[in-house]
Amino acid sequence: MTKDELKSEILRHLAFSFGKDAAHAQTRDWRMALSLAIRDRVVTPWFESTRKTYEGRHKRVYYLSMEFLIGRLLQDAIVNLGLDDAAREACLELGLSYDQVLADEPDAALGNGGLGRLAACFLDSLSTLGIPAYGYGIRYEHGLFRQSFHEGRQVEQAEDWLSQPHPWEFERPEVCYGVGFYGTVREGEDGAHWDAGDMVVAKAYDTPIIGWQGRWANTLRLWSAQSRTQFDLARFNEGQFAGAAEPEALARTISRVLYPNDSTPQGKELRLKQEYFFTAASLADILRRYHSEYTDIRALPKHVAIQLNDTHPAIAGPELVRILHDEHWVELDDAIEIARGTLNYTNHTLLPEALESWHEGLMRHLLPRHMRLIEQIDDWHARTSKGRKMSTIDHGQVKMGELSFVLANKVNGVSALHTDLMKKTVFSELHTLHPDRILNQTNGITPRRWLRTCNPTLSALITDTIGSGWEDDLDRLEDLEAHVGDAGFRAAFAEAKHANKARLANRIRAIRGVSIDPDAMFDIQVKRIHEYKRQLMNVLEVIALWDAIRRNPGKDWTPRVKIFGGKAAPGYHTAKEIVHLINDVARVVNADEDVAGRLTVVFPPNYNVTMAERLVPAADLSQQISTAGKEASGTGNMKFALNGALTIGTLDGANVEIRERVGDDNFFLFGMTADEVVERRAVPDHAAEAIAASPELARAIEHIERGSFGPGEPDRHRHLANLLRHHDYFLVCSDFASYWKVSREVDEAYRDRDRWTRMAALNTARSGWFSSDRTIRGYAEEIWGATPAI
Ligand code: F58
């Protein structure tokens, strides 16, 4: 498509799809018109992909996920279709700023963090590789909350990405399924019958996901909840206006918000309803498609592979058994085997508090038939695998990890270390019973979004140096290594980074009013705020550094800009206190003339995919400092390394594999190993001992206790200080001395810019393995038995 063709398509949509004259069109209108002009180019490959899948009778992959953190879609589609030059020029000729048009698109924030973003990267890779696949999830009306700060405290507001039309989706009113809840189970002569007490309708919305160079497009199908009953006109006419709308409002509650607060019984029930809602609708849809092609339900595992993204869709196991047994009259044991042959489960966490379990009473109340089947599945497992009963039901709780494991063909972890720990800890008993079931698939990231699109400066240098084609063959970045010894290449690499940093500095000045120097080291930690991710340790380092600079102002300190980004879960009190502390520390440090130009702290609110796309290319240092054994993998760590940031990190999650690949000389390692963490926790007074051994740490905690960051309110952050001294479960204190020491080595290393650039370039050259294309190939070969259809 030429620039002129695109231009006339934009104008055509502006007039005929939106009824706007170019003279009166706003940025939004132009963005919508450009989106539809681009979307038109996606439709033909999309239809073609569906046709080829049917014709070739290809095995289909279904990725069930409560979350898809896709972010913006317009530029992604433009770049994948190779239309970026045409789109930029067309906008220019129409008198528009291309960047401004792109920036008008709201982020589709249908996820919390890494798990949801991984699902989005996987969709991109599945399409790029031409593997017939569907993503299934929920079309939340309100995605992840919008974060702002009021006097340093996090404030949450409802996010409303659907308040304007979403140009990428196609509503499918004809694709809808009834999903039942509650009710009773009748045991008849011909088996069990579930009479649901309530029913909502799941309606489909499809978004095409176009792969690299437009060769293939898969579908993301999201479900929206609707009432089954029609609007009650009689009630309305009796004057009961709210009552007449009630059934609709209640049904819609299910797809209203991402991750409803589940601290109340009602919230818990709603979350379980969401899980069953989208899982049941997806399975009904998968089986409808299956029956349109095949007659033998027993051959399901041959033609269909279903991946459960964590345990949120774990009810798929009992639901599939229910359909096979109750509706297709397959013997129970056979039904269980067929379900097991079809389903696979990815685990994303070992944190005990994050492992899902549901109260047996709630499960029986909401899904009586499923609860009965869970008991039978448990019996079957005990019978067939020398297992003890009660692996899935324990002390009145249904453990969804165990249930997913028992009903999975394969179970995978998301980094080598995590998979190893899964075998040794949460699933040790099940692993002994089924030693071939657990395998590893280290996470990956799509290089299209996370290098090609977000970092055009570095991408251009890469293409100039090694030619094109690395975007879907990221191992080719290895070819850069031969150029790292070339001073000209290093200078160009440094220049690309500097340009990205200057762009970020301009933005931060515009949004936050803080001036930062692009020559200073940009030191970034962006991710959800969590105690195990240890943003608290990072802010302690800030405090200690501020204190050290004030004590020794004459020293030639390496200038640093500390950038934080991330949201705390609304009900996670300590995480919110950490947010507050970072903001308070930033205020004090940034106002202190003694440290000006040497240390600056920035915490832009509302970290999201779009902000990540701006921060990642501009980082010099990537903070990956979780307590070893706690971060399942991390994917931000990969994005930063790929874009030429050096990592300061622990041996946790995929950091281990990043370090192995980029080389220990190009990675700043500190802290305890996962085994040492377990030992250390058993030492009485480990925190006190560590504080006594580190004067920097001791002074930093004293500053917090003295109220240095709580103007007029000295006890403001005392709780965090107490936590550090007396309940330091995540071993911030015990790792601090090592962190501080290595951080000073980082300062030193940054002074030798050319050496730093060499290390950074080696990170880029050696990160090709972290492409999600490699991850998806691993799933396809080792888990799904699926092959590309192109
Ligand atoms: C993340 N999990 C892991 N969970 O923490 C991270 O190490 C890993 O790289 C990533 O998955 C992808 O494998 C994660 O993001 C959640 O967001 C939960 C979703 C359900 C509610 C609680 C948080």
PDB file of C-alpha atoms and ligand atoms in Angstrom, residues 67 112-116 118 259 271 312 348-349 414 443 532-533 631-635, ligand 1:
ATOM      1  CA  GLU A  67      -5.607 -11.187  31.286  1.00  0.00           C
ATOM      2  CA  ASN A 112      -2.240  -6.583  35.991  1.00  0.00           C
ATOM      3  CA  GLY A 113       1.359  -7.116  34.984  1.00  0.00           C
ATOM      4  CA  GLY A 114       3.749  -9.750  33.714  1.00  0.00           C
ATOM      5  CA  LEU A 115       1.239 -12.571  33.338  1.00  0.00           C
ATOM      6  CA  GLY A 116      -1.080 -10.478  31.184  1.00  0.00           C
ATOM      7  CA  LEU A 118       3.171 -12.409  28.501  1.00  0.00           C
ATOM      8  CA  TYR A 259      -9.614  -8.211  39.289  1.00  0.00           C
ATOM      9  CA  ARG A 271     -14.026 -13.522  40.858  1.00  0.00           C
ATOM     10  CA  HIS A 312      -7.588 -18.723  36.737  1.00  0.00           C
ATOM     11  CA  HIS A 348       3.520 -18.248  37.322  1.00  0.00           C
ATOM     12  CA  THR A 349       4.116 -18.073  41.046  1.00  0.00           C
ATOM     13  CA  VAL A 414       8.435 -19.908  33.274  1.00  0.00           C
ATOM     14  CA  ASN A 443       9.403 -16.638  29.128  1.00  0.00           C
ATOM     15  CA  TYR A 532       9.295  -9.440  47.160  1.00  0.00           C
ATOM     16  CA  LYS A 533      10.306  -7.203  44.228  1.00  0.00           C
ATOM     17  CA  GLU A 631      10.190 -13.868  41.031  1.00  0.00           C
ATOM     18  CA  ALA A 632       8.993 -16.672  38.783  1.00  0.00           C
ATOM     19  CA  SER A 633      10.720 -15.243  35.731  1.00  0.00           C
ATOM     20  CA  GLY A 634      10.325 -11.556  35.041  1.00  0.00           C
ATOM     21  CA  THR A 635      10.000 -10.277  31.484  1.00  0.00           C
TER      22      THR A 635
HETATM   23  C1  F58 B   1       4.105 -12.887  36.803  1.00  0.00           C
HETATM   24  N1  F58 B   1       2.887 -13.085  37.541  1.00  0.00           N
HETATM   25  C2  F58 B   1       5.335 -13.287  37.590  1.00  0.00           C
HETATM   26  N2  F58 B   1       0.785 -12.421  38.226  1.00  0.00           N
HETATM   27  O1  F58 B   1       5.360 -12.600  38.820  1.00  0.00           O
HETATM   28  C3  F58 B   1       6.565 -12.934  36.769  1.00  0.00           C
HETATM   29  O2  F58 B   1       7.722 -13.366  37.425  1.00  0.00           O
HETATM   30  C4  F58 B   1       6.467 -13.609  35.411  1.00  0.00           C
HETATM   31  O3  F58 B   1       7.494 -13.162  34.578  1.00  0.00           O
HETATM   32  C5  F58 B   1       5.140 -13.300  34.745  1.00  0.00           C
HETATM   33  O4  F58 B   1       4.069 -13.637  35.600  1.00  0.00           O
HETATM   34  C6  F58 B   1       4.956 -14.053  33.447  1.00  0.00           C
HETATM   35  O5  F58 B   1       5.222 -15.407  33.638  1.00  0.00           O
HETATM   36  C7  F58 B   1       1.885 -12.185  37.457  1.00  0.00           C
HETATM   37  O6  F58 B   1       1.961 -11.215  36.711  1.00  0.00           O
HETATM   38  C8  F58 B   1      -0.289 -11.598  38.349  1.00  0.00           C
HETATM   39  O7  F58 B   1      -0.358 -10.519  37.800  1.00  0.00           O
HETATM   40  C9  F58 B   1      -1.414 -12.070  39.216  1.00  0.00           C
HETATM   41  C10 F58 B   1      -2.685 -12.148  38.403  1.00  0.00           C
HETATM   42  C11 F58 B   1      -3.877 -12.526  39.272  1.00  0.00           C
HETATM   43  C12 F58 B   1      -4.007 -11.614  40.411  1.00  0.00           C
HETATM   44  C13 F58 B   1      -2.749 -11.503  41.221  1.00  0.00           C
HETATM   45  C14 F58 B   1      -1.558 -11.111  40.359  1.00  0.00           C
END
